[in-house]
Amino acid sequence: MDRRGPTLEDVAREAGVSRATVSRVVNGVRNVDPGIQDLVRRAIERTGYAPNRAARSLVTRRADTVALLVSGAGDAFAARVFADPFFGRIVSGAVAFLRGRAMHPVLMFAESAPARQQVVDYLRQGGADGALVVSLQAADPLPEMLYAAGVPVVLFARPPEGLPLAHVDLDHRAGGRLAAEHLLARGCRHPATITAPQDLPAGRDRLAGFQEALTRAGRHGAPAVEGGFTVDSGAAAMLRLLDGHPEVDGVFAANDLMAQGACQVLSERGRRVPEDVAVVGFDDSSVAVTCRPPLTTVRQPVEKMAAAMAELLAARLQGAGPEPERLLFRPELVVRASA
Amino acid sequence: MDRRGPTLEDVAREAGVSRATVSRVVNGVRNVDPGIQDLVRRAIERTGYAPNRAARSLVTRRADTVALLVSGAGDAFAARVFADPFFGRIVSGAVAFLRGRAMHPVLMFAESAPARQQVVDYLRQGGADGALVVSLQAADPLPEMLYAAGVPVVLFARPPEGLPLAHVDLDHRAGGRLAAEHLLARGCRHPATITAPQDLPAGRDRLAGFQEALTRAGRHGAPAVEGGFTVDSGAAAMLRLLDGHPEVDGVFAANDLMAQGACQVLSERGRRVPEDVAVVGFDDSSVAVTCRPPLTTVRQPVEKMAAAMAELLAARLQGAGPEPERLLFRPELVVRASA
DNA sequence: ATGAAAGCGCTAACAC
DNA sequence: GTGTTAGCGCTTTCAT
């Protein structure tokens, strides 16, 4: 268990120079004679030297690590997160940016009060220099905790009211409009919607945008049933919609999983998609492709957004002004078979 | 950006004791007067002290962090990983064990050569004390690299030939047998299989177990087509099976995604599942539930296995003998509608 | 039971 | 261009 390896001192001795010189070579500082650089590099090779992170970060006050926090609640939280390709896209985007910046991305989960506390402690103790956080619940205490701890943070989605935190977000309202406009353009006369949980600002915005576009087209009061982002909740909502409004010929589901649930119910009830009822999803997740029929859906530029988060954080860590920034992204419609 | 907080020294001054005493309180060492403990705790409260990880780990030579490495290759690797609930279960299991052990789990991806190198460096530099690794490709260089770097490692699945690394694994052969026996018990007379990639030991074992059970029952030479773990590959394999062996009335797919693909093709070809063709999957992933019909499938006790991995690693870090251990787990059959 | 003091391995002034 | 040196904040003997 004694993994103590060679130190700078050892390399210095081996190369016949001082610790400082080796340090300069390791950190790529100029002002080192090319010949000596070579000497040192060979000594590093021979000794198998690897710098000690702890020692380095003790003096630089940086961990060169950023935490990617996925926050939410509930049992089997990780299982749910991993069932949703959405997070994969966020991770891909963030990781892509951080690599090459010599910043190690580490993913952590904050699914319960103790887990949250551990994560906050980890950051307060300097385990990472800052955090990118993706929050799944409306009233998530994590952003506030991180803010209070003075940890540099960038959020995916709007921060809770009153918290001045940097963030990136989608123009959800525009997304809702996109869906409505597409359904109308296809000739739907009785559009309805399966909404996201309405305690989420994003959920309210998608609904508002949808209604706004309908209103603008002279249609009022489209039926709306609230779902819970899962396939089952989408199926249940579709059943209620069908029972209460059998004339429905177009449905906007606030995410793809619910859209899939809706499609299943429709097909069980003998309604063809899209001929009898057109369905539009949201997210362009992988189920949009595997769903039968493949889903027409509103796509968020998630990777770009995640990369932007990472960039915002990096800038902040470099000492850019502390004013929290905000970046808003535009959704686009991906047309497939379902609408 | 200067997040320098209060130090042990500050707390000591505030409490009117020495650094050493504060350190003892923080680390829960006995032999500290209860009155003084209180004093110190209050001082910590007042100052908002948080120990500095770097300083601590510099002296203890431990990061109190373990890396959860997901290794594989390809574009949008993270996206693929996040589409598969399997990883969620691994993460859940490992995280559940590590919490409460005061070990921070950090998830990292090694999807390309540079990423692999970064991850290995991170560990060599003491960013984490050890690694739990889940490898997705047959010839993954990561385990070997970690072994060479002297990093304590526990693998999910069998290590490459000749590498003496601790690991947990499923008895895949038993899984294949379970599937075959179930199909036979249902009365299938013409069972076939869609296999996992045969360069994976697990893939070979599942097939071998399947064939073994059939042979034992007096049935030889069941048709087998190799798939690639995806829905599409399962669909393609099912097509080939149907074309070459129209009499097939039972299919064992080596994972649930392929089973789903098979079900889709069967239904498109007018075969009812399970009446005309029974289908058994593998993994008991979330698609097993959402699939129509829901899949009968071979379940791995993934959470238990992951927790065991973490436990093995923890033991190793505590200085347990360096002989790599191996733990083999038994699969079980989950019966749903498809077979 | 508590304190004093010696480093852990590294970077960054500061001399030369 | 290179070496010397002073810490970074903490744990841990060793005295007391």
XYZ file of C-alpha atoms (C1' of nucleotides) in Angstrom:
710
model
C 0.000 0.000 0.000
C 2.977 2.309 0.178
C 2.615 3.896 -3.195
C 5.179 6.598 -2.416
C 6.977 7.124 -5.701
C 10.012 9.152 -6.697
C 9.894 12.860 -5.879
C 11.191 15.956 -7.578
C 14.224 15.667 -5.376
C 14.989 12.202 -6.726
C 14.682 13.356 -10.288
C 16.851 16.382 -9.551
C 19.568 14.219 -8.097
C 19.353 11.808 -11.010
C 19.669 14.664 -13.493
C 22.247 16.566 -11.502
C 20.215 19.746 -11.278
C 18.087 21.461 -8.648
C 14.475 20.763 -7.743
C 13.475 24.106 -9.150
C 14.801 23.267 -12.574
C 12.963 19.984 -12.685
C 9.814 21.751 -11.601
C 10.257 24.250 -14.417
C 10.597 21.499 -16.962
C 7.621 19.604 -15.639
C 5.475 22.700 -15.764
C 6.710 23.839 -19.134
C 8.162 27.130 -17.963
C 10.472 28.801 -20.469
C 13.939 29.882 -19.535
C 15.349 26.420 -19.327
C 18.298 25.427 -21.442
C 17.153 22.916 -24.079
C 20.059 20.636 -23.242
C 19.096 20.550 -19.591
C 15.467 20.070 -20.491
C 16.468 16.915 -22.248
C 18.556 15.764 -19.358
C 15.669 16.264 -16.995
C 13.166 14.602 -19.229
C 15.339 11.560 -19.442
C 15.713 11.473 -15.690
C 11.947 11.661 -15.336
C 11.628 8.784 -17.734
C 14.149 6.698 -15.862
C 12.706 7.317 -12.451
C 9.097 7.034 -13.528
C 8.348 10.278 -11.784
C 4.810 11.562 -11.432
C 4.173 14.860 -9.678
C 2.253 14.707 -6.441
C -1.096 16.440 -6.866
C -1.565 17.143 -3.215
C 1.767 18.891 -2.844
C 1.218 20.868 -5.985
C -2.228 21.964 -5.145
C -1.231 22.876 -1.645
C 0.930 25.623 -3.054
C -0.956 26.586 -6.192
C -4.298 26.552 -4.404
C -5.836 24.798 -7.343
C -6.911 21.213 -7.878
C -7.107 21.524 -11.658
C -10.272 19.558 -11.349
C -13.849 20.579 -11.862
C -16.820 18.736 -10.503
C -19.774 17.838 -12.665
C -22.619 17.620 -10.225
C -25.835 15.843 -10.997
C -28.318 16.744 -8.394
C -31.737 15.423 -7.643
C -33.448 13.120 -5.270
C -34.918 9.748 -4.838
C -34.195 6.099 -4.839
C -32.174 4.616 -7.606
C -31.281 8.129 -8.603
C -28.192 7.051 -10.482
C -30.241 4.453 -12.303
C -32.645 7.121 -13.478
C -29.897 9.459 -14.509
C -28.273 6.721 -16.488
C -31.473 5.872 -18.254
C -31.616 9.342 -19.699
C -29.253 10.058 -22.580
C -29.693 13.734 -21.865
C -26.996 13.559 -19.215
C -24.695 11.757 -21.532
C -24.908 14.693 -23.864
C -24.164 17.134 -21.081
C -21.217 15.105 -19.933
C -19.916 14.763 -23.475
C -20.116 18.483 -24.048
C -18.459 19.448 -20.799
C -15.785 16.802 -20.986
C -14.939 17.736 -24.541
C -14.215 21.271 -23.460
C -12.317 20.425 -20.299
C -9.964 17.961 -21.911
C -7.130 19.899 -23.414
C -7.554 22.536 -20.734
C -5.732 20.204 -18.388
C -8.744 20.176 -16.128
C -9.966 16.856 -14.861
C -13.699 16.493 -14.962
C -15.091 14.400 -12.154
C -18.694 13.399 -11.996
C -20.450 13.286 -8.661
C -24.008 12.610 -7.597
C -25.959 14.518 -5.014
C -29.093 12.496 -4.571
C -29.740 12.856 -0.861
C -29.033 15.268 1.957
C -25.896 13.478 3.142
C -24.652 13.084 -0.395
C -25.201 16.779 -0.977
C -23.259 17.635 2.122
C -20.404 15.383 1.067
C -20.231 16.992 -2.304
C -20.254 20.486 -0.852
C -17.549 19.529 1.619
C -15.470 18.067 -1.134
C -15.573 21.399 -2.910
C -15.070 23.501 0.189
C -12.002 21.448 0.937
C -10.589 22.203 -2.443
C -11.161 18.777 -3.993
C -12.223 20.636 -7.120
C -11.921 24.249 -8.164
C -15.520 24.723 -9.152
C -18.681 22.969 -10.173
C -20.960 22.557 -13.131
C -24.335 21.606 -11.818
C -27.308 19.966 -13.428
C -30.297 20.005 -11.222
C -33.294 17.768 -11.653
C -35.660 19.007 -9.101
C -37.429 22.286 -8.738
C -36.488 23.124 -5.178
C -32.940 21.876 -5.130
C -30.984 23.138 -2.135
C -27.624 22.409 -3.735
C -27.090 25.629 -5.714
C -27.764 27.693 -2.637
C -25.375 25.575 -0.577
C -22.638 25.954 -3.138
C -23.235 29.648 -3.388
C -23.027 30.000 0.372
C -19.798 28.015 0.390
C -18.317 30.419 -2.105
C -17.703 27.744 -4.684
C -17.488 28.936 -8.283
C -20.536 27.485 -9.975
C -22.242 27.390 -13.330
C -25.707 25.916 -13.580
C -27.496 24.153 -16.371
C -30.852 25.931 -16.295
C -31.995 28.938 -14.439
C -30.989 29.286 -10.781
C -33.617 29.529 -8.064
C -35.108 32.981 -7.704
C -32.655 35.477 -6.297
C -29.460 33.438 -6.556
C -26.931 35.308 -8.640
C -25.313 32.287 -10.269
C -23.903 31.966 -13.731
C -25.906 29.645 -15.938
C -26.830 28.476 -19.398
C -30.372 27.759 -20.379
C -32.606 26.895 -23.268
C -35.275 29.226 -24.504
C -37.988 26.797 -23.450
C -40.774 29.116 -24.459
C -39.456 29.173 -27.993
C -39.386 25.378 -27.857
C -43.053 25.227 -26.957
C -43.878 27.618 -29.776
C -41.930 25.509 -32.249
C -43.986 22.459 -31.336
C -47.296 24.271 -31.586
C -46.435 25.880 -34.888
C -45.464 22.546 -36.355
C -48.686 20.878 -35.286
C -50.719 23.742 -36.709
C -48.760 23.713 -39.940
C -49.532 20.006 -40.341
C -53.194 20.856 -40.091
C -53.988 19.732 -36.571
C -57.270 21.246 -35.451
C -57.322 19.912 -31.886
C -53.888 20.129 -30.362
C -53.257 19.139 -26.763
C -50.232 18.854 -24.538
C -48.665 16.619 -21.926
C -46.705 19.049 -19.823
C -43.582 18.774 -17.739
C -43.993 19.147 -13.981
C -45.250 22.673 -13.503
C -43.081 23.373 -10.521
C -40.189 23.534 -12.939
C -39.745 26.918 -14.609
C -38.729 25.113 -17.790
C -41.968 23.138 -17.633
C -44.035 26.279 -17.291
C -42.167 27.971 -20.120
C -42.675 25.106 -22.553
C -46.370 25.163 -21.826
C -46.562 28.943 -22.070
C -44.803 28.944 -25.430
C -47.117 26.240 -26.720
C -50.218 28.140 -25.647
C -48.852 31.416 -26.884
C -48.404 30.095 -30.399
C -51.893 28.584 -30.401
C -53.449 31.779 -29.124
C -51.635 33.745 -31.754
C -53.209 31.414 -34.321
C -56.622 32.018 -32.852
C -56.892 28.796 -30.886
C -57.548 28.948 -27.189
C -57.636 26.546 -24.307
C -55.875 23.493 -25.602
C -56.230 20.541 -23.188
C -53.178 20.060 -20.985
C -52.329 17.231 -18.615
C -49.284 17.264 -16.406
C -46.778 14.416 -16.644
C -43.684 13.438 -14.718
C -41.061 12.998 -17.439
C -41.395 9.210 -17.489
C -42.806 6.858 -20.133
C -45.510 5.724 -17.744
C -46.597 9.214 -16.835
C -46.818 10.015 -20.532
C -48.975 6.977 -21.145
C -51.239 7.854 -18.234
C -51.588 11.433 -19.406
C -52.412 10.309 -22.924
C -55.159 8.082 -21.570
C -56.709 10.992 -19.715
C -56.416 13.199 -22.752
C -58.104 10.603 -24.939
C -60.881 10.064 -22.436
C -61.595 13.731 -21.931
C -60.955 14.903 -25.472
C -61.403 12.121 -28.005
C -61.165 14.656 -30.818
C -57.480 15.322 -30.136
C -55.389 15.084 -33.291
C -52.070 16.490 -32.161
C -50.039 16.167 -28.964
C -47.017 18.028 -27.731
C -45.262 16.073 -24.983
C -42.728 18.038 -22.962
C -40.121 15.321 -23.287
C -39.457 12.321 -25.483
C -40.083 9.674 -22.868
C -43.616 10.956 -22.315
C -44.060 11.183 -26.065
C -43.115 7.543 -26.291
C -45.660 6.639 -23.643
C -48.254 8.611 -25.561
C -47.433 6.761 -28.790
C -47.793 3.409 -27.083
C -51.216 4.310 -25.721
C -52.352 5.739 -29.033
C -51.395 2.620 -30.884
C -53.087 0.425 -28.283
C -56.208 2.539 -28.719
C -56.079 2.054 -32.465
C -55.037 5.593 -33.357
C -52.384 5.858 -35.987
C -49.428 8.166 -35.450
C -49.178 10.568 -37.188
C -52.221 10.062 -39.425
C -54.839 10.218 -36.672
C -52.819 11.930 -33.992
C -49.509 13.725 -34.543
C -47.002 13.625 -31.689
C -44.155 16.025 -30.969
C -41.603 15.323 -28.268
C -38.875 17.353 -26.623
C -35.110 16.740 -26.203
C -34.260 14.644 -29.231
C -33.053 11.910 -26.949
C -32.231 8.431 -28.160
C -35.784 7.233 -27.601
C -36.815 9.745 -30.241
C -35.045 7.503 -32.701
C -35.973 4.105 -31.326
C -39.614 5.042 -30.763
C -42.113 3.656 -33.231
C -42.716 5.828 -35.110
C -39.531 7.883 -34.695
C -40.347 11.150 -32.994
C -40.525 14.630 -34.341
C -39.030 16.534 -31.455
C -37.638 19.818 -30.181
C -33.900 19.584 -29.845
C -31.781 21.374 -27.293
C -28.169 21.993 -28.307
C -27.135 20.257 -25.121
C -23.496 19.577 -25.958
C -22.964 23.193 -26.951
C -24.676 24.356 -23.815
C -22.560 22.107 -21.635
C -19.379 23.238 -23.329
C -20.461 26.816 -22.734
C -20.974 26.031 -19.059
C -17.473 24.683 -18.827
C -16.130 27.711 -20.612
C -17.955 30.079 -18.294
C -16.512 28.266 -15.307
C -13.019 28.201 -16.747
C -13.180 31.942 -17.327
C -14.354 32.473 -13.808
C -11.513 30.367 -12.445
C -9.022 32.351 -14.484
C -10.195 35.307 -12.533
C -12.672 36.875 -14.891
C -14.974 39.377 -13.221
C -17.270 37.837 -10.671
C -20.468 39.060 -12.296
C -22.449 35.926 -13.062
C -23.126 35.491 -16.740
C -26.092 34.038 -18.476
C -26.301 32.352 -21.847
C -29.581 31.527 -23.561
C -29.788 28.969 -26.379
C -32.300 28.488 -29.154
C -34.007 25.130 -29.692
C -34.645 23.638 -33.096
C -37.227 21.264 -34.457
C -36.141 17.838 -35.692
C -38.771 16.419 -37.986
C -39.199 12.643 -38.116
C -42.218 10.466 -38.641
C -44.458 11.137 -35.654
C -45.621 14.588 -36.728
C -10.705 33.830 -6.945
C -8.828 33.759 -3.696
C -10.833 31.127 -1.916
C -8.289 30.790 0.879
C -10.369 30.091 3.953
C -9.537 29.831 7.632
C -6.843 27.334 8.566
C -6.284 25.052 11.473
C -4.086 27.768 12.932
C -6.968 30.236 12.854
C -9.271 27.852 14.611
C -6.605 27.071 17.184
C -6.108 30.727 17.971
C -9.855 31.282 18.172
C -10.239 28.373 20.567
C -7.104 29.147 22.527
C -5.527 25.738 21.924
C -2.841 24.312 19.688
C -3.140 23.193 16.095
C -2.601 19.638 17.162
C -5.620 19.665 19.400
C -7.861 21.058 16.725
C -6.583 18.435 14.340
C -7.427 15.746 16.850
C -10.942 17.011 17.231
C -11.465 17.301 13.514
C -10.262 13.764 12.967
C -12.147 12.297 15.879
C -9.103 11.114 17.759
C -9.821 10.113 21.351
C -7.837 11.546 24.213
C -9.277 14.989 23.976
C -11.010 16.556 26.939
C -14.738 16.777 26.225
C -14.771 20.399 27.374
C -12.037 21.312 24.957
C -13.708 19.357 22.198
C -16.688 21.581 22.623
C -14.611 24.695 22.636
C -12.929 23.662 19.438
C -16.142 22.669 17.732
C -17.588 26.050 18.467
C -14.514 27.751 17.107
C -14.810 25.684 13.929
C -18.414 26.743 13.648
C -17.587 30.407 14.110
C -14.727 30.467 11.677
C -16.419 28.293 9.081
C -13.345 26.128 8.918
C -12.994 23.384 6.333
C -9.853 21.253 6.291
C -7.656 21.567 3.245
C -7.651 18.290 1.327
C -4.356 18.895 -0.364
C -2.511 19.556 2.863
C -4.101 16.598 4.498
C -3.437 14.192 1.740
C 0.110 15.398 1.408
C 0.827 13.985 4.819
C -1.560 11.052 4.975
C -0.716 9.953 1.438
C -4.373 9.286 0.800
C -6.946 11.186 -1.183
C -9.908 9.431 0.412
C -11.312 9.286 -3.065
C -11.837 6.374 -5.380
C -12.260 6.643 -9.089
C -15.064 4.900 -10.897
C -13.691 4.430 -14.371
C -15.875 3.701 -17.334
C -13.722 2.642 -20.156
C -14.486 2.074 -23.784
C -14.096 3.788 -27.062
C -15.841 5.736 -29.674
C -17.650 8.922 -30.403
C -20.310 10.102 -28.049
C -19.096 7.504 -25.634
C -20.606 9.247 -22.651
C -23.905 9.479 -24.472
C -23.901 5.740 -25.025
C -22.959 5.001 -21.472
C -25.758 7.193 -20.239
C -28.257 5.477 -22.440
C -27.585 2.207 -20.688
C -29.166 1.778 -17.258
C -26.647 -0.930 -16.566
C -24.100 1.692 -15.549
C -26.592 3.396 -13.357
C -26.902 0.206 -11.411
C -23.147 -0.141 -11.107
C -22.792 3.422 -9.959
C -25.622 3.044 -7.475
C -24.092 -0.054 -6.000
C -20.602 1.354 -5.685
C -21.723 4.727 -4.412
C -23.960 3.135 -1.822
C -21.017 1.303 -0.367
C -18.535 4.162 -0.496
C -20.772 6.676 1.212
C -20.426 6.214 4.903
C -16.879 5.017 4.383
C -15.872 8.644 3.973
C -14.609 7.866 0.519
C -15.587 10.154 -2.291
C -16.560 8.351 -5.443
C -15.662 10.226 -8.593
C -16.738 9.062 -11.995
C -14.385 9.443 -14.925
C -14.525 8.401 -18.539
C -11.728 6.879 -20.527
C -13.040 6.866 -24.049
C -9.916 7.614 -26.044
C -6.170 7.262 -25.785
C -5.603 10.772 -24.417
C -8.491 10.407 -22.007
C -7.058 7.122 -20.808
C -3.710 8.710 -20.239
C -5.256 11.559 -18.298
C -7.110 9.181 -16.090
C -4.041 7.093 -15.420
C -2.028 10.217 -14.642
C -4.698 11.399 -12.282
C -4.358 8.181 -10.352
C -0.573 8.044 -10.473
C -0.517 11.548 -9.073
C -2.637 10.485 -6.183
C -5.864 12.155 -7.273
C -7.611 9.013 -6.077
C -6.453 6.078 -4.024
C -7.663 3.385 -6.343
C -10.035 2.591 -9.156
C -13.091 0.531 -9.882
C -13.148 -0.103 -13.582
C -15.894 -1.112 -15.916
C -14.618 -1.949 -19.309
C -16.752 -2.092 -22.410
C -14.435 -3.376 -25.003
C -12.681 -6.655 -25.359
C -9.140 -5.404 -25.825
C -9.113 -2.507 -23.410
C -5.617 -1.257 -22.631
C -6.707 0.525 -19.466
C -6.480 -2.337 -16.955
C -2.957 -3.088 -18.056
C -1.975 0.576 -17.801
C -3.366 0.828 -14.309
C -1.674 -2.359 -13.298
C 1.623 -1.088 -14.615
C 1.147 2.165 -12.745
C 0.705 0.227 -9.549
C -2.766 1.610 -8.935
C -5.014 -0.526 -6.738
C -7.751 -1.734 -9.048
C -10.860 -3.854 -9.008
C -12.500 -4.762 -12.304
C -16.070 -5.469 -13.208
C -15.653 -8.631 -15.298
C -12.704 -10.812 -15.892
C -9.350 -9.121 -16.540
C -7.462 -9.714 -19.780
C -5.555 -12.970 -19.841
C -2.606 -12.967 -17.512
C -3.332 -9.790 -15.566
C -3.563 -10.599 -11.874
C -6.247 -8.061 -10.992
C -9.006 -8.353 -8.447
C -12.444 -8.537 -10.000
C -16.061 -9.460 -9.686
C -17.913 -11.256 -12.425
C -21.156 -12.912 -13.292
C -21.383 -16.603 -13.991
C -22.340 -15.934 -17.589
C -22.411 -19.587 -18.479
C -25.043 -20.183 -15.821
C -26.989 -17.285 -17.335
C -26.995 -18.911 -20.742
C -28.161 -22.161 -19.198
C -30.967 -20.396 -17.375
C -32.254 -18.965 -20.638
C -32.098 -22.275 -22.463
C -33.779 -24.183 -19.672
C -36.607 -21.678 -19.556
C -37.228 -21.889 -23.287
C -37.213 -25.674 -23.148
C -39.524 -25.710 -20.155
C -42.003 -23.570 -22.060
C -42.005 -26.172 -24.776
C -39.895 -24.503 -27.422
C -38.764 -27.064 -29.969
C -36.581 -24.836 -32.122
C -34.570 -22.497 -29.946
C -32.032 -20.115 -31.438
C -29.805 -17.367 -30.084
C -28.584 -13.894 -30.889
C -25.175 -13.816 -29.283
C -23.036 -11.089 -27.805
C -19.825 -10.216 -29.642
C -17.730 -13.361 -29.469
C -14.511 -11.552 -28.767
C -15.890 -10.925 -25.293
C -15.352 -13.776 -22.862
C -18.746 -13.042 -21.366
C -20.280 -13.344 -24.802
C -18.667 -16.703 -25.381
C -19.734 -17.950 -21.963
C -23.363 -17.005 -22.424
C -23.439 -18.879 -25.684
C -21.615 -21.861 -24.250
C -24.042 -22.098 -21.342
C -26.993 -21.874 -23.700
C -25.661 -24.639 -25.902
C -24.652 -26.754 -22.957
C -28.178 -26.798 -21.575
C -29.635 -27.644 -24.962
C -27.149 -30.427 -25.510
C -27.894 -31.808 -22.110
C -31.559 -31.931 -23.157
C -30.651 -33.772 -26.313
C -30.875 -30.824 -28.674
C -27.873 -29.969 -30.774
C -26.810 -27.211 -33.083
C -29.216 -24.399 -32.311
C -28.894 -21.553 -34.834
C -26.781 -18.658 -33.556
C -26.210 -15.233 -35.052
C -23.816 -12.728 -33.572
C -25.099 -9.296 -32.597
C -23.466 -6.115 -31.358
C -25.457 -5.285 -28.206
C -27.612 -2.688 -29.965
C -31.303 -2.703 -30.868
C -30.459 -2.528 -34.541
C -28.028 -5.401 -34.430
C -30.664 -7.467 -32.644
C -33.211 -6.666 -35.318
C -30.785 -7.540 -38.082
C -29.870 -10.814 -36.413
C -33.528 -11.726 -35.973
C -34.120 -11.153 -39.665
C -31.313 -13.488 -40.553
C -32.563 -16.065 -38.110
C -36.067 -15.898 -39.529
C -34.829 -16.170 -43.083
C -32.561 -19.108 -42.428
C -34.709 -20.887 -39.865
C -38.374 -19.993 -40.200
C -39.280 -22.745 -37.753
C -37.660 -20.884 -34.827
C -40.000 -20.666 -31.851
C -37.669 -19.433 -29.123
C -34.859 -16.876 -29.056
C -32.270 -16.098 -26.431
C -30.734 -12.661 -27.020
C -27.560 -11.960 -25.092
C -28.801 -8.588 -23.930
C -32.115 -6.780 -23.618
C -31.510 -4.242 -26.337
C -31.021 -6.972 -28.897
C -34.061 -8.760 -27.523
C -36.044 -5.593 -28.099
C -34.821 -5.419 -31.682
C -35.831 -9.042 -32.127
C -39.318 -8.362 -30.773
C -39.781 -5.458 -33.154
C -38.826 -7.583 -36.140
C -40.990 -10.476 -35.018
C -44.016 -8.266 -34.671
C -43.370 -6.680 -38.053
C -43.177 -10.165 -39.524
C -46.483 -11.095 -37.971
C -45.110 -13.442 -35.328
C -46.628 -13.092 -31.909
C -44.389 -12.932 -28.864
C -44.470 -15.214 -26.945
C -47.150 -17.372 -28.593
C -45.295 -17.975 -31.841
C -41.795 -17.119 -30.731
C -40.651 -16.771 -27.127
C -37.903 -14.248 -26.421
C -35.485 -14.152 -23.495
C -33.163 -11.210 -22.929
C -30.210 -10.586 -20.642
C -29.505 -7.849 -18.052
C -32.966 -6.916 -16.850
C -32.345 -3.368 -17.975
C -35.070 -0.755 -18.167
C -35.908 -1.688 -21.749
C -36.906 -5.095 -20.412
C -39.802 -3.315 -18.779
C -40.679 -0.819 -21.487
C -40.386 -3.372 -24.276
C -43.647 -4.639 -25.746
C -44.120 -7.280 -24.548
C -42.082 -6.858 -21.361
C -39.071 -9.129 -21.480
C -38.329 -12.287 -19.620
C -34.653 -11.814 -18.962
C -31.579 -13.006 -17.102
C -30.740 -10.611 -14.323
C -27.299 -9.844 -13.004
C -27.154 -8.684 -9.390
C -25.282 -5.626 -10.596
C -25.682 -3.445 -7.516
C -24.443 -6.219 -5.282
C -21.547 -6.864 -7.591
C -20.591 -3.194 -7.668
C -20.783 -2.938 -3.898
C -18.553 -5.977 -3.687
C -16.071 -4.294 -6.009
C -15.962 -1.285 -3.753
C -15.531 -3.492 -0.739
C -12.686 -5.382 -2.332
C -10.954 -2.133 -3.140
C -11.524 -0.703 0.316
C -10.005 -3.814 1.843
C -7.046 -3.539 -0.440
C -6.545 0.111 0.496
C -6.659 -0.769 4.158
C -3.676 -2.882 3.471
C -5.226 -6.297 3.076
C -2.914 -8.819 1.440
C -2.063 -7.961 -2.130
C -3.348 -11.227 -3.560
C -6.030 -10.253 -6.045
C -9.396 -11.685 -5.155
C -12.146 -12.868 -7.375
C -15.874 -12.979 -6.707
C -18.331 -14.809 -8.941
C -22.061 -14.061 -8.840
C -25.069 -16.105 -9.833
C -27.631 -14.742 -12.281
C -31.361 -15.232 -11.879
C -34.233 -15.397 -14.296
C -36.900 -12.693 -14.239
C -40.041 -13.951 -15.906
C -42.272 -11.439 -17.682
C -44.431 -11.717 -20.746
C -42.028 -12.403 -23.588
C -41.263 -16.011 -22.690
C -4.521 15.308 27.824
C -1.979 18.909 25.353
C 1.712 21.403 22.915
C 6.069 21.990 20.071
C 8.126 20.935 16.084
C 9.348 18.258 12.107
C 8.292 17.401 7.792
C 4.946 15.635 3.482
C 6.456 17.321 -2.051
C 5.898 21.042 -4.419
C 6.050 26.103 -6.472
C 7.577 30.725 -6.631
C 10.150 34.548 -5.115
C 14.465 35.949 -4.913
C 19.356 35.786 -5.558
C 23.141 34.953 -8.433
C 19.423 30.253 -17.012
C 19.853 28.035 -12.502
C 19.990 27.332 -7.536
C 18.437 28.542 -2.705
C 14.939 29.068 0.265
C 10.621 29.927 2.347
C 6.450 28.416 2.990
C 1.403 26.111 1.469
C -1.893 23.581 5.790
C -1.915 19.620 7.722
C -0.759 15.155 10.665
C 2.095 13.009 13.812
C 5.814 11.690 16.712
C 7.778 13.097 20.887
C 7.962 15.609 25.071
C 5.656 17.181 28.864
